[in-house]
XYZ file of C-alpha atoms in Angstrom:
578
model
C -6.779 -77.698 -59.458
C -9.458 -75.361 -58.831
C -9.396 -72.084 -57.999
C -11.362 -72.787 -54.600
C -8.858 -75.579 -54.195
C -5.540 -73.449 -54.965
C -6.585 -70.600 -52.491
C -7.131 -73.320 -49.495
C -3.242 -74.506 -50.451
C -2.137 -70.868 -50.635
C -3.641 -70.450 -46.818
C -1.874 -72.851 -45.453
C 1.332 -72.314 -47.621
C 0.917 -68.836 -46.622
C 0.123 -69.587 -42.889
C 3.282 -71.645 -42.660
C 5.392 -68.759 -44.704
C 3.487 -66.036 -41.690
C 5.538 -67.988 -39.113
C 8.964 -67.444 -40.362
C 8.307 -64.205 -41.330
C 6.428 -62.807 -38.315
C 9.100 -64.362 -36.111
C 12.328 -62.381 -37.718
C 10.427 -58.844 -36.709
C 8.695 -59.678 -33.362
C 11.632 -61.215 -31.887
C 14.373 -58.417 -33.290
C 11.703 -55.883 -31.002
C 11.757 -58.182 -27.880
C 15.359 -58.718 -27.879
C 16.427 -56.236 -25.340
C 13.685 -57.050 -22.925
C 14.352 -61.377 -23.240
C 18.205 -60.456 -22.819
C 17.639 -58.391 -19.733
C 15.626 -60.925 -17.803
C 18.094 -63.708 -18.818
C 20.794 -61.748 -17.986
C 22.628 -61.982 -21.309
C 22.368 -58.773 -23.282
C 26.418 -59.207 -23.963
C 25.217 -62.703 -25.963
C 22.424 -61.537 -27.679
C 23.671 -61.355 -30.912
C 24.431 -65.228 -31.128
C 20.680 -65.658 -30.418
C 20.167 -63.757 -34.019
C 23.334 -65.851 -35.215
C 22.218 -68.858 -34.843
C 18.643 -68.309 -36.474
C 20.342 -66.362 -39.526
C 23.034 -68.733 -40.125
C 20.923 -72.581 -39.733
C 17.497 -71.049 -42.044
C 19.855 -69.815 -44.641
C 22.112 -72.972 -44.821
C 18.744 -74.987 -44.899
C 16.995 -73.582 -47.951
C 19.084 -75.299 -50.076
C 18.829 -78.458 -48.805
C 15.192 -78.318 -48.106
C 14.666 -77.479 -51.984
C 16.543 -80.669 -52.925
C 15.182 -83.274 -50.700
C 11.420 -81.989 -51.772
C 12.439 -82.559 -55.221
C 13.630 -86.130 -54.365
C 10.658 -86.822 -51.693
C 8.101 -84.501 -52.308
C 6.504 -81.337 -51.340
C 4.155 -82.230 -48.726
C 6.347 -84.209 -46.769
C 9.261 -81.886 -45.989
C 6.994 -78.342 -45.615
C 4.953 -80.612 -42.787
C 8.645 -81.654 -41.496
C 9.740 -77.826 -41.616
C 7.031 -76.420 -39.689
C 7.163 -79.155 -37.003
C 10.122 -78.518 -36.161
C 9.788 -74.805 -36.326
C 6.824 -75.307 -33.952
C 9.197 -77.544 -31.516
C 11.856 -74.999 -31.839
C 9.349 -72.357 -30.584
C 7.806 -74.159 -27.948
C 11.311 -74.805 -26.551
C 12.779 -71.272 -27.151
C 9.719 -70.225 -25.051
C 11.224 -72.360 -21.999
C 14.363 -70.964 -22.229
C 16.412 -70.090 -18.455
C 19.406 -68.743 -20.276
C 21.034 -67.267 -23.373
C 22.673 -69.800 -24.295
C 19.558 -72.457 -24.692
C 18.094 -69.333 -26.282
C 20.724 -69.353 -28.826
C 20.116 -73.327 -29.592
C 16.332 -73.310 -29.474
C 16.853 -70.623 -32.002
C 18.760 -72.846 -34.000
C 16.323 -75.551 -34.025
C 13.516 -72.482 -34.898
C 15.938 -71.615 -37.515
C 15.817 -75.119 -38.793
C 12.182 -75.161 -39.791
C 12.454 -71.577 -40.948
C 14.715 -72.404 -43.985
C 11.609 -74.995 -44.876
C 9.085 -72.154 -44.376
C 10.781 -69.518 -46.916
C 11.673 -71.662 -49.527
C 8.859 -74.315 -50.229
C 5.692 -72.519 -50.515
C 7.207 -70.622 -53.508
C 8.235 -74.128 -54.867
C 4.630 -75.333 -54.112
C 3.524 -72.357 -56.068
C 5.768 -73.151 -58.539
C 4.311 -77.022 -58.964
C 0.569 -75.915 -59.032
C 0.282 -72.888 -61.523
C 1.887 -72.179 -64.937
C 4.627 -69.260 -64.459
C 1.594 -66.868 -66.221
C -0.905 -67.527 -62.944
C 2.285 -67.815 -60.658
C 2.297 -63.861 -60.744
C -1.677 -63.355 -59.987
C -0.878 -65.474 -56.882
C 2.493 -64.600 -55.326
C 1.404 -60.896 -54.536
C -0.538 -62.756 -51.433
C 2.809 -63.692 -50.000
C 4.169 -60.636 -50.312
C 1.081 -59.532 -48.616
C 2.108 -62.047 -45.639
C 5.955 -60.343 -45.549
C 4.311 -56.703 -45.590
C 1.806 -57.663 -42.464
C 4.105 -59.158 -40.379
C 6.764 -56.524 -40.874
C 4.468 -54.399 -39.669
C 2.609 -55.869 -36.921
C 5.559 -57.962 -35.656
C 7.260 -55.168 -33.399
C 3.358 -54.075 -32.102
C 2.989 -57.503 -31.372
C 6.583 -58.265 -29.878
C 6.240 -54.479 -28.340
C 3.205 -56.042 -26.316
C 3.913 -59.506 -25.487
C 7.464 -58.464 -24.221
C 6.148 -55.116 -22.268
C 3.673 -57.274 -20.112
C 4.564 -58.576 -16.619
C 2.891 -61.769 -17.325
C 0.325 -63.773 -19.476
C -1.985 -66.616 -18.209
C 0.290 -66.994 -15.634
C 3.071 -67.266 -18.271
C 5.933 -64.619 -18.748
C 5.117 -61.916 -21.482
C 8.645 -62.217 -23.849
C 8.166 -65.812 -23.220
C 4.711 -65.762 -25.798
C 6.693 -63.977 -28.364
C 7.765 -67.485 -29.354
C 4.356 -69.565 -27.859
C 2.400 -67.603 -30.331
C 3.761 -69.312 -33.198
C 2.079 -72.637 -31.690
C -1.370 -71.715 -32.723
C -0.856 -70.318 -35.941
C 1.693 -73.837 -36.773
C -1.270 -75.431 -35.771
C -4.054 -73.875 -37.947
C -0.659 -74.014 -40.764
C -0.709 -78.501 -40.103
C -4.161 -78.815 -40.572
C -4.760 -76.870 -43.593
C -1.786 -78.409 -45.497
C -2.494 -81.901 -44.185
C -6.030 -81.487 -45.560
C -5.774 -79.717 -48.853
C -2.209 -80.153 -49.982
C -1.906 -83.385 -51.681
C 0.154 -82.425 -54.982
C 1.371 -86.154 -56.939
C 5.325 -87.076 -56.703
C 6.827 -89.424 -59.551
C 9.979 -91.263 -57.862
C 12.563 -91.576 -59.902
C 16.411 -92.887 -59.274
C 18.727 -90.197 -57.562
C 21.614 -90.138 -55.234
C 21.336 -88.154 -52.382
C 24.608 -85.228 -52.403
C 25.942 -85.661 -48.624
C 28.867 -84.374 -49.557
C 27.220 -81.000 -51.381
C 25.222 -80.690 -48.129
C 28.540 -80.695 -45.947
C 30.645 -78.312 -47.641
C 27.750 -75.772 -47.950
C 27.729 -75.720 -44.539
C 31.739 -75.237 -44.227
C 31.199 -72.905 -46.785
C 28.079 -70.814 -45.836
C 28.821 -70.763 -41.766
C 32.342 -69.474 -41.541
C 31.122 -66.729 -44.272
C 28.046 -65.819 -42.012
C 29.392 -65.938 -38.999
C 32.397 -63.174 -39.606
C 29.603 -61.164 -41.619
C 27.590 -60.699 -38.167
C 30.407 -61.111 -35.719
C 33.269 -59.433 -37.570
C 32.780 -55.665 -36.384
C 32.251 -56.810 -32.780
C 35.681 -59.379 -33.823
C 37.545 -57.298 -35.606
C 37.080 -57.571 -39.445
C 41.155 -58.528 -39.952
C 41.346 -60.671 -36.455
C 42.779 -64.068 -36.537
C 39.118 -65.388 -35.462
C 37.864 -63.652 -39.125
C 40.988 -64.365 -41.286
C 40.405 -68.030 -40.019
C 36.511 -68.119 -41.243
C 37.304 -66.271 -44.708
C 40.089 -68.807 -45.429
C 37.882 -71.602 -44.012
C 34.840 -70.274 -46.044
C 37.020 -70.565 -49.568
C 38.115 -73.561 -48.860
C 34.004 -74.649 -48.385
C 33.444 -73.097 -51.435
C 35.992 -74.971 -53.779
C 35.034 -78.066 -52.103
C 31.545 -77.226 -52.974
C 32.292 -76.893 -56.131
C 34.356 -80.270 -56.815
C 31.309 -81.635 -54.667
C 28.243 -80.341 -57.159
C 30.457 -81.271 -60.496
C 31.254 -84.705 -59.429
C 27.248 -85.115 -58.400
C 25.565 -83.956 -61.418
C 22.593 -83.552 -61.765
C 22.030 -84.812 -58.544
C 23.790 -82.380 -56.933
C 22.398 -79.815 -54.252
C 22.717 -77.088 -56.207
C 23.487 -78.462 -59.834
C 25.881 -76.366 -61.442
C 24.047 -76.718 -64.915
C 21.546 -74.078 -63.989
C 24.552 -71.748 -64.370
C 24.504 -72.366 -67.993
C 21.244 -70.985 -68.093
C 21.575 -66.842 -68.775
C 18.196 -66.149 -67.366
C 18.779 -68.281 -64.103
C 22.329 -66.973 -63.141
C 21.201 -63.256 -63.998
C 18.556 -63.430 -61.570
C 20.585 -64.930 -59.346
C 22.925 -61.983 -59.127
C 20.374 -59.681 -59.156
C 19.013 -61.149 -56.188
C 21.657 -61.007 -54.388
C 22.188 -57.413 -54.940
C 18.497 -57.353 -54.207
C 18.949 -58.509 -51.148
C 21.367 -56.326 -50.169
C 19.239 -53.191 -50.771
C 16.358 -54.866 -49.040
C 17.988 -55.744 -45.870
C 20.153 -52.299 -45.611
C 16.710 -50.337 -46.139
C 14.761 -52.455 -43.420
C 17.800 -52.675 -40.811
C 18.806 -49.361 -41.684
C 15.580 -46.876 -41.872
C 13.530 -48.236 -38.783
C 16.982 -47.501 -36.450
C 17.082 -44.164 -37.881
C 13.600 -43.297 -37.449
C 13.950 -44.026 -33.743
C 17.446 -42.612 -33.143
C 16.642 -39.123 -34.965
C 12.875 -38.792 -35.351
C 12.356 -40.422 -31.916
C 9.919 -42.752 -32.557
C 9.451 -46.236 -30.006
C 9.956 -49.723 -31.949
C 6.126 -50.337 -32.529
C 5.863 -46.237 -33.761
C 9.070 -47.152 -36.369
C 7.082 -50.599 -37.327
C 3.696 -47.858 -38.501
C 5.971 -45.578 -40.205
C 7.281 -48.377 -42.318
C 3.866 -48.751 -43.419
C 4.490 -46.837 -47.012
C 7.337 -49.485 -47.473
C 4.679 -52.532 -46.838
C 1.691 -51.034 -49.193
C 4.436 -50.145 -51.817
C 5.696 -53.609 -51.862
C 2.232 -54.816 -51.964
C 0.734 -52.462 -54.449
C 3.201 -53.154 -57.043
C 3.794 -57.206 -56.855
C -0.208 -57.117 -57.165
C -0.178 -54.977 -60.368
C 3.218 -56.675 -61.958
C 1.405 -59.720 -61.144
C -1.715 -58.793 -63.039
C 0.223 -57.436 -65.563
C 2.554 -60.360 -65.837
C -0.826 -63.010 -66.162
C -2.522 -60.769 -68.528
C 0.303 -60.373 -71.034
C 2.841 -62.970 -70.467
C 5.796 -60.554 -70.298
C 7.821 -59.461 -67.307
C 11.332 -58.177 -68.708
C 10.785 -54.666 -67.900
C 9.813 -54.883 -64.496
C 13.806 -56.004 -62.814
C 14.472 -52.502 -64.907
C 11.795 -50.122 -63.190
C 12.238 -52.130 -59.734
C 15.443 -51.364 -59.541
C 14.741 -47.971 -60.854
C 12.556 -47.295 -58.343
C 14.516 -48.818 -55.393
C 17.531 -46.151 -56.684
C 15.137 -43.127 -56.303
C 14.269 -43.923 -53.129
C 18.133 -44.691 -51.475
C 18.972 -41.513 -53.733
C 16.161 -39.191 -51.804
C 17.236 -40.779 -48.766
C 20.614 -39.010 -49.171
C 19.194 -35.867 -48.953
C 18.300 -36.439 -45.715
C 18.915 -34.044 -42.259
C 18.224 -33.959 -38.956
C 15.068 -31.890 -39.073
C 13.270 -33.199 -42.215
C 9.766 -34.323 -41.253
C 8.955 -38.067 -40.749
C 7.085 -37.694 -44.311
C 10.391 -37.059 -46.177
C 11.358 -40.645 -45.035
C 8.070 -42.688 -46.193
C 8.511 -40.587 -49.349
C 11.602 -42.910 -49.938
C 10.247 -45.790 -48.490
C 7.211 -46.026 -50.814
C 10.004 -45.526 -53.158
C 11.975 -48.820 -52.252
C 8.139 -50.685 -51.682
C 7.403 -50.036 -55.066
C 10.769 -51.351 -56.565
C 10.814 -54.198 -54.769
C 7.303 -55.851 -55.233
C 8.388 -55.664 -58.833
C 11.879 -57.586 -58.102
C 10.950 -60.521 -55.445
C 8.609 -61.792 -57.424
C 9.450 -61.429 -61.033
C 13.031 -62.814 -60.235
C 11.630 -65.933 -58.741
C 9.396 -66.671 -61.207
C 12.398 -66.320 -64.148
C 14.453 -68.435 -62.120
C 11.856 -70.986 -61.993
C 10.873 -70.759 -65.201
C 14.135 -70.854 -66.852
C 14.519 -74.831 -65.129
C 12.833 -77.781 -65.920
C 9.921 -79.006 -63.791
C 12.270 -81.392 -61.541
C 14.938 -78.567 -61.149
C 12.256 -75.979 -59.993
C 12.458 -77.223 -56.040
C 16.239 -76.481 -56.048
C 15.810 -73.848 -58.330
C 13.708 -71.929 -55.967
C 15.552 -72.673 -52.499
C 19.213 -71.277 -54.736
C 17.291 -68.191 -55.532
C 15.594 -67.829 -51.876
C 19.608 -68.716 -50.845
C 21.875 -66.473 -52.726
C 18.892 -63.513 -51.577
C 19.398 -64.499 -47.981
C 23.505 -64.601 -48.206
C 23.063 -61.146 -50.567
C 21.036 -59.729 -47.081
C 23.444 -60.721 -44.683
C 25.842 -59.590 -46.332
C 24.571 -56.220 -46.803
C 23.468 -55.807 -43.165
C 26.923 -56.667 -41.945
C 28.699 -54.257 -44.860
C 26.156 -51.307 -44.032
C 26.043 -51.635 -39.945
C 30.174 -51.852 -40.477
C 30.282 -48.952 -42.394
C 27.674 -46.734 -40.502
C 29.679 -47.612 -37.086
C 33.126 -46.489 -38.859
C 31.461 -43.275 -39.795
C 29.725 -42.628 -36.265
C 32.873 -41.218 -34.669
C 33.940 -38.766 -37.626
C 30.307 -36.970 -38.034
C 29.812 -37.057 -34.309
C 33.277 -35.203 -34.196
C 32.166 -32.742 -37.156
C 28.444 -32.146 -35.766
C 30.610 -31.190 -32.198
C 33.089 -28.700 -34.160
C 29.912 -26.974 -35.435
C 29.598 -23.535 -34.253
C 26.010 -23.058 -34.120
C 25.263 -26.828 -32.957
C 27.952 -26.303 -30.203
C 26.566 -22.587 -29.329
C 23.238 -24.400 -28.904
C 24.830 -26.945 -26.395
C 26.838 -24.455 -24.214
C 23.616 -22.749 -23.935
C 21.654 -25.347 -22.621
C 24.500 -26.760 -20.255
C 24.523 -22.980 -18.427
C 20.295 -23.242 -18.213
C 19.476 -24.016 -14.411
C 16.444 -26.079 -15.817
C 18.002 -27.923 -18.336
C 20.411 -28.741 -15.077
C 17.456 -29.747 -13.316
C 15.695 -31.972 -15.277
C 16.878 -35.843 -14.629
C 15.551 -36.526 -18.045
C 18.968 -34.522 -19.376
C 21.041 -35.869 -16.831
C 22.526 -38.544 -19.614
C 23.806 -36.352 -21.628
C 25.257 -33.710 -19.254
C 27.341 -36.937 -18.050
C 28.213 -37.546 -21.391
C 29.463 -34.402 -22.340
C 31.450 -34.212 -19.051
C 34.137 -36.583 -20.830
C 34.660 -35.622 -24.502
C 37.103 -38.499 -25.282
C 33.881 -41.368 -25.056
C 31.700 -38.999 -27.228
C 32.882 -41.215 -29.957
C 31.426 -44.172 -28.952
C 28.316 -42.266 -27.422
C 26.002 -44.610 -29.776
C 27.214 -47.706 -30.256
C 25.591 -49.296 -27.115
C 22.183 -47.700 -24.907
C 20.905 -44.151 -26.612
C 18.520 -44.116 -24.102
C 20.037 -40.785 -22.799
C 18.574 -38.721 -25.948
C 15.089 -39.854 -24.658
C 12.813 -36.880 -23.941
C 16.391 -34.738 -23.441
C 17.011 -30.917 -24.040
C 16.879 -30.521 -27.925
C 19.911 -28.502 -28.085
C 21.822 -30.872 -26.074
C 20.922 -33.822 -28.136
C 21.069 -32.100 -32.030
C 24.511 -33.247 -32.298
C 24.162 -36.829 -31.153
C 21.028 -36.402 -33.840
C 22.851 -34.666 -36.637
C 26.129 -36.772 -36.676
C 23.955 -40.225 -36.448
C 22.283 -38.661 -39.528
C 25.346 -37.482 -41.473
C 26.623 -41.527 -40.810
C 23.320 -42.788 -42.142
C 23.276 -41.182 -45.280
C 26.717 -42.239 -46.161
C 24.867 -45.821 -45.862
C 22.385 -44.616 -47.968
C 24.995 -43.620 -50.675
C 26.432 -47.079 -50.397
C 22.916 -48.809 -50.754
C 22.156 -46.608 -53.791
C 25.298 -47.472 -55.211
C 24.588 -51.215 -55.188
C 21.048 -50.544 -56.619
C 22.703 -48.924 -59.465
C 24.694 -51.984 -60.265
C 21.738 -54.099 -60.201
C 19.841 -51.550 -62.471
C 22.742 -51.512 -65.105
C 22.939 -55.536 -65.001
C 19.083 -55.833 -64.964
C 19.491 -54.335 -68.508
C 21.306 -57.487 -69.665
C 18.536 -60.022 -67.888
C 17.844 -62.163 -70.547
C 13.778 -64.228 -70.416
C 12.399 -66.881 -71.857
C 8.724 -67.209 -72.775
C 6.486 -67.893 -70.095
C 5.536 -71.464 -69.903
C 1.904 -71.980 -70.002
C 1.490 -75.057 -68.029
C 2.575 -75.969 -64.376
C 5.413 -77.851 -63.156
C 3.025 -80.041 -61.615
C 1.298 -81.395 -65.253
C 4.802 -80.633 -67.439
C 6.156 -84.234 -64.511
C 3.042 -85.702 -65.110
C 3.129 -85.259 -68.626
C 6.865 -86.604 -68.373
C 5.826 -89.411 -66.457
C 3.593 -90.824 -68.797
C 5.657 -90.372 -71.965
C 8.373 -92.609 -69.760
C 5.564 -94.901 -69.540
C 4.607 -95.257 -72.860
C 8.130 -95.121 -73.704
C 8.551 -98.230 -71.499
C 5.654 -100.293 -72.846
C 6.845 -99.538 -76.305
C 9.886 -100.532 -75.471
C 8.233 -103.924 -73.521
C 6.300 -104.622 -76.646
C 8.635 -104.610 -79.397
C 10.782 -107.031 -76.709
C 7.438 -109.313 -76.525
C 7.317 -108.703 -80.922
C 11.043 -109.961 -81.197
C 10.863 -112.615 -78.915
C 7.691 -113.842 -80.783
C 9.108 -113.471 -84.607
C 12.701 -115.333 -83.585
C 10.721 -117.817 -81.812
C 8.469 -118.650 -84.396
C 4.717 -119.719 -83.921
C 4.253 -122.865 -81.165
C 1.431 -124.198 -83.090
C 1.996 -125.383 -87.059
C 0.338 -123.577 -89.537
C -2.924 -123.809 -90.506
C -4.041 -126.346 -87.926
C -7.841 -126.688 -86.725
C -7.186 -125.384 -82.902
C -10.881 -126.191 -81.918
C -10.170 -129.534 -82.159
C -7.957 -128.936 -78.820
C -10.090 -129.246 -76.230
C -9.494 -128.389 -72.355
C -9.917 -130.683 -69.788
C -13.347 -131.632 -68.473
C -14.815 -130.008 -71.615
C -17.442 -132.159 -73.297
C-alpha cells in the first residue's frame, strides 16, 4: 500500500477509534446532568456498568471472528452498531433504557478499540507500525481532552435544534460514524485467505461467566459491600468462568478465542502482564487526578479536562518519538523500562502533594505519567503482535487491548475503594488539627461568613459532627465558592486520602518497572502481517499443485502410456478432417 493509501485507512480507522474514545470522557462529564432529568442519579452507575462490562467482554471476541472473517467486515459491523446504540441512548425516557442502550453502545465499542490496532497490525511491518500508531494516541489525547468541554456544553444547554442538550452527547457520534462508514467502505479493502476453523462458542460463553461476575463486583462492590453475599457469589461465580475457560481454550486449540499457546511465548505473556499493570496506573491517574483537581484546586469538569492537558501532550510527545525511534532502529526493549520509569516519578511526586500546592505541581506529575505511557501503549502492542504469527495477530491484539481493559477496571475499583476507606480517617485527623480547627471556629463566629448563603453548606455540616465522615462521598457542592477556612479541612483530609492512592499507584508502577526488566523481544519483523498470509497462501498453493502433479505423474507412470510405442500418431486423424 501506499503511503497516500495507508493514511486514508488510518482516517477512518482512526475516526471509528475517536468514537469510542470520545464517548468514555464526554459522557462520564454529562452524567450528573442526564441522571437528574431522568430522575435516576441513584442508578447511574449501572449506566457506566453496562458500557464497561459488554466493550471489554467484546474485544476478545471481535479479535477472533476478524481473524476467521476478516477485518473489514466486523470494524463496519462494530461501528454500526455503536452508531445504533447511540442513536437509541439519545432517545432514552429512563435510566434503565439508558443502561441497555449503553450496552448496545458498549457493543460496538469493544469493535472500535481493538481492530484498528489489528488493521494496523495487517498493513505495516512491526518497524512502520511505530511511525503510525502515535496518531492514535493522538485520537485518545484529543478526546480526553475535549470530551468534558464538549459534554460540559451539550449537557449545560436547555435545548438544541429543538432537541434536548445531554440528549446530543450521544447524537454527535452519528456524524462522525458516518464520515467513519464511508471512509472505511471506500479505502479499506485489505485481502482475507479462508481457511478451515471452528468457531469457540463455548470460549465465548465462559468469558462472559468469567469476565462479568469479576467486573461487576469490581464497580459495584464498595457500594455492595466487598464481602456481601451478592460479591462472594460473583468471585466464586467468576473462578468457576475462569476454569471453564480454561478447559474451553485447551480443548479448542488453536481455534480457540484466546489460544492458550500464545502463553508459551515469553515476549507475549510479559507484555501481557505488564499491561495489565499498565492499565492499572493509567486508569487510577485519569479517574484519580481530574477528581482531585476539582475537589481541592476547585476547578469545573471542562477546567480539570485543560489541566490534564500536560498528561495528553506527554503521551503524545513520547509515542511519536519511541515511534520514530522504534522505525529508525528496529529496537524497542528499553522503552517498557523508561515508561515505567517515568510513570513511577510522576505517582512518586504526586505523593508529595498538599492542599495548597499550585495547580502546576500537579501537571508536573502528569507530564510525568504522559511521558511514560506513550512509551508503554504502544511498544507493548506492537511486541505482542509481533511475537504471533500473522493469523494469531487479530486475537493477539484484542487479548492485549483485554487484559489492559480488565487491568483498568480493576485498578479504578481497588483505588476509588481504597481512597473512600481512607476519607473518614484524614477527614477525622485534618478536624483534630489545631490550627485547621482554630481557622474554622474563627470563621463560624464571623457575622459575614454567617451571612453568606454560599457557606451555608458547610455551617450545616459542621452542625452534626457524627456525618462529617461521610461529608464527601455523595454532592461536594457545599465547598463551592465557601469560606476558605471553613472548607481547608474538607480540602486537606480529601488530599491526605488521595495521596495514599497515589502511594498505591506508585507501588504497582514499581512492579511493572522491576518485571519490565525481564521483558524478553524478538527482532522486529520487517514485513506486514498482511504479505507474511499472502506469502503463506501461495506457498499452500504451490504446495497443493505440487502435490496435484506428482498425483497426475504417478497416475501416469502406473498407468503406462495409452498409445504403443513408437507409433506414427499423424496418421490419426479427427473427424471431418481431410
Amino acid at each position: 500500500m501506499s503511503h497516500r493509501q495507508i493514511l486514508f485507512v488510518i482516517f477512518g480507522l482512526m475516526a471509528g477509534m475517536f468514537l469510542s474514545a470520545l464517548d468514555q470522557t464526554i459522557v462520564g462529564t454529562s452524567m450528573r446532568t442526564i441522571a437528574d432529568d431522568l430522575d435516576g442519579m441513584s442508578l447511574q452507575a449501572w449506566v457506566t456498568t453496562a458500557y464497561l462490562i459488554v466493550s471489554c467482554i467484546s474485544t476478545p471476541i471481535y479479535g477472533k471472528l476478524s481473524d476467521i472473517f476478516g477485518r473489514r467486515p466486523l470494524f463496519l459491523i462494530a461501528i454500526t452498531v455503536f452508531l445504533i446504540g447511540s442513536l437509541l441512548a439519545g432517545m432514552s425516557h429512563s435510566m434503565y433504557e439508558l443502561a441497555v442502550f449503553r450496552a448496545i453502545q458498549g457493543l460496538g465499542a469493544g469493535g472500535l478499540m481493538a481492530l484498528p490496532l489489528t488493521i494496523m497490525g495487517d498493513m505495516l511491518a512491526p518497524r512502520e507500525r511505530a511511525k503510525y500508531q502515535g496518531y492514535f494516541l493522538a485520537v485518545f489525547g484529543i478526546s480526553s481532552v475535549i470530551g468534558p468541554l464538549i459534554g460540559g456544553v451539550l449537557s449545560g444547554a436547555t435545548t438544541i435544534l429543538g432537541i434536548t442538550g445531554w440528549r446530543w452527547v450521544f447524537l454527535i457520534n452519528i456524524p462522525i460514524g458516518i464520515v467513519a462508514l464511508i471512509i472505511v467502505i471506500r479505502f479499506l479493502h485489505i485481502p482475507h485467505f479462508k481457511r478451515p476453523v471452528r468457531i469457540d462458542w463455548w470460549g465465548a460463553v465462559t468469558v462472559i461467566v468469567a469476565a462479568v461476575p469479576l467486573l461487576l463486583v469490581a464497580e459495584q462492590g464498595r457500594t455492595w459491600g466487598w464481602w456481601s453475599f451478592t460479591s462472594v457469589a460473583c468471585y466464586v461465580t467468576g473462578v468457576l468462568g475462569i476454569v471453564l475457560f480454561i478447559v474451553a481454550e485447551r480443548l479448542m486449540g488453536d481455534d480457540a478465542l484466546i489460544p492458550l499457546k500464545l502463553f508459551r511465548s515469553a515476549t507475549f505473556s510479559m507484555a501481557t502482564v505488564l499491561g495489565v499493570f499498565v492499565g492499572f496506573g493509567m486508569f487510577g491517574a485519569m479517574m484519580t487526578v481530574p477528581l482531585y483537581l476539582q475537589l481541592v484546586n476547585g476547578a469545573t469538569p471542562t477546567e480539570s479536562g485543560f489541566m490534564m492537558l500536560p498528561m495528553i501532550l506527554g503521551l503524545m510527545i513520547s509515542s511519536i518519538v519511541s515511534g520514530q525511534i522504534i522505525a529508525r532502529t528496529g529496537k524497542y526493549r528499553v522503552f517498557p523500562t523508561v515508561g515505567t520509569a517515568f510513570m513511577a516519578g510522576g505517582f512518586l511526586l504526586f505523593t508529595f502533594a498538599t492542599a495548597d500546592k499550585p495547580v502546576w505541581f500537579m501537571m508536573t506529575g502528569m507530564l510525568l505519567v504522559g511521558l511514560g505511557l506513550g512509551q508503554l501503549m504502544q511498544t507493548l502492542t506492537i511486541a505482542s503482535q509481533n511475537s504471533v504469527g500473522p493469523r494469531d495477530i487479530g486475537v493477539a491484539t484484542s487479548a492485549s487491548t483485554f487484559f489492559r481493559q480488565i487491568g483498568g477496571t480493576l485498578g479504578t475499583a481497588v483505588l476509588f475503594s481504597v481512597l473512600f476507606t481512607r476519607i473518614p480517617d484524614t477527614l477525622g485527623a485534618a478536624f483534630g488539627n489545631p490550627t485547621i480547627v482554630a481557622g474554622v471556629k474563627a470563621a463560624a463566629s464571623d457575622p459575614a461568613v454567617l451571612a453568606d448563603p454560599a457557606n451555608a453548606g458547610i455551617l450545616a455540616l459542621l452542625q452534626k459532627p457524627a456525618g462529617l465522615g461521610t461529608a464527601l462521598d455523595g454532592d461536594t457542592s457545599f465547598l463551592n465558592a465557601a469560606d476558605p477556612r471553613l472548607s481547608q479541612p474538607f480540602l486537606v483530609g480529601f488530599n491526605d486520602a488521595t495521596v495514599t492512592v497515589f502511594w498505591v499507584s506508585l507501588v504497582v508502577v514499581l512492579i511493572a518497572f522491576v518485571l519490565s526488566l525481564f521483558l524478553r523481544v524478538d527482532p522486529l519483523r520487517k514485513t506486514s502481517a498482511m504479505q507474511e498470509a499472502a506469502d503463506e497462501h501461495a506457498a499452500t498453493q504451490a504446495t497443493e499443485r505440487a502435490s496435484e502433479a506428482m498425483i497426475a505423474q504417478h497416475a501416469a507412470d502406473t498407468m503406462g502410456a495409452l498409445v504403443e510405442p513408437g507409433l506414427d500418431t499423424d496418421e490419426f486423424e479427427r473427424p471431418g478432417r481431410a
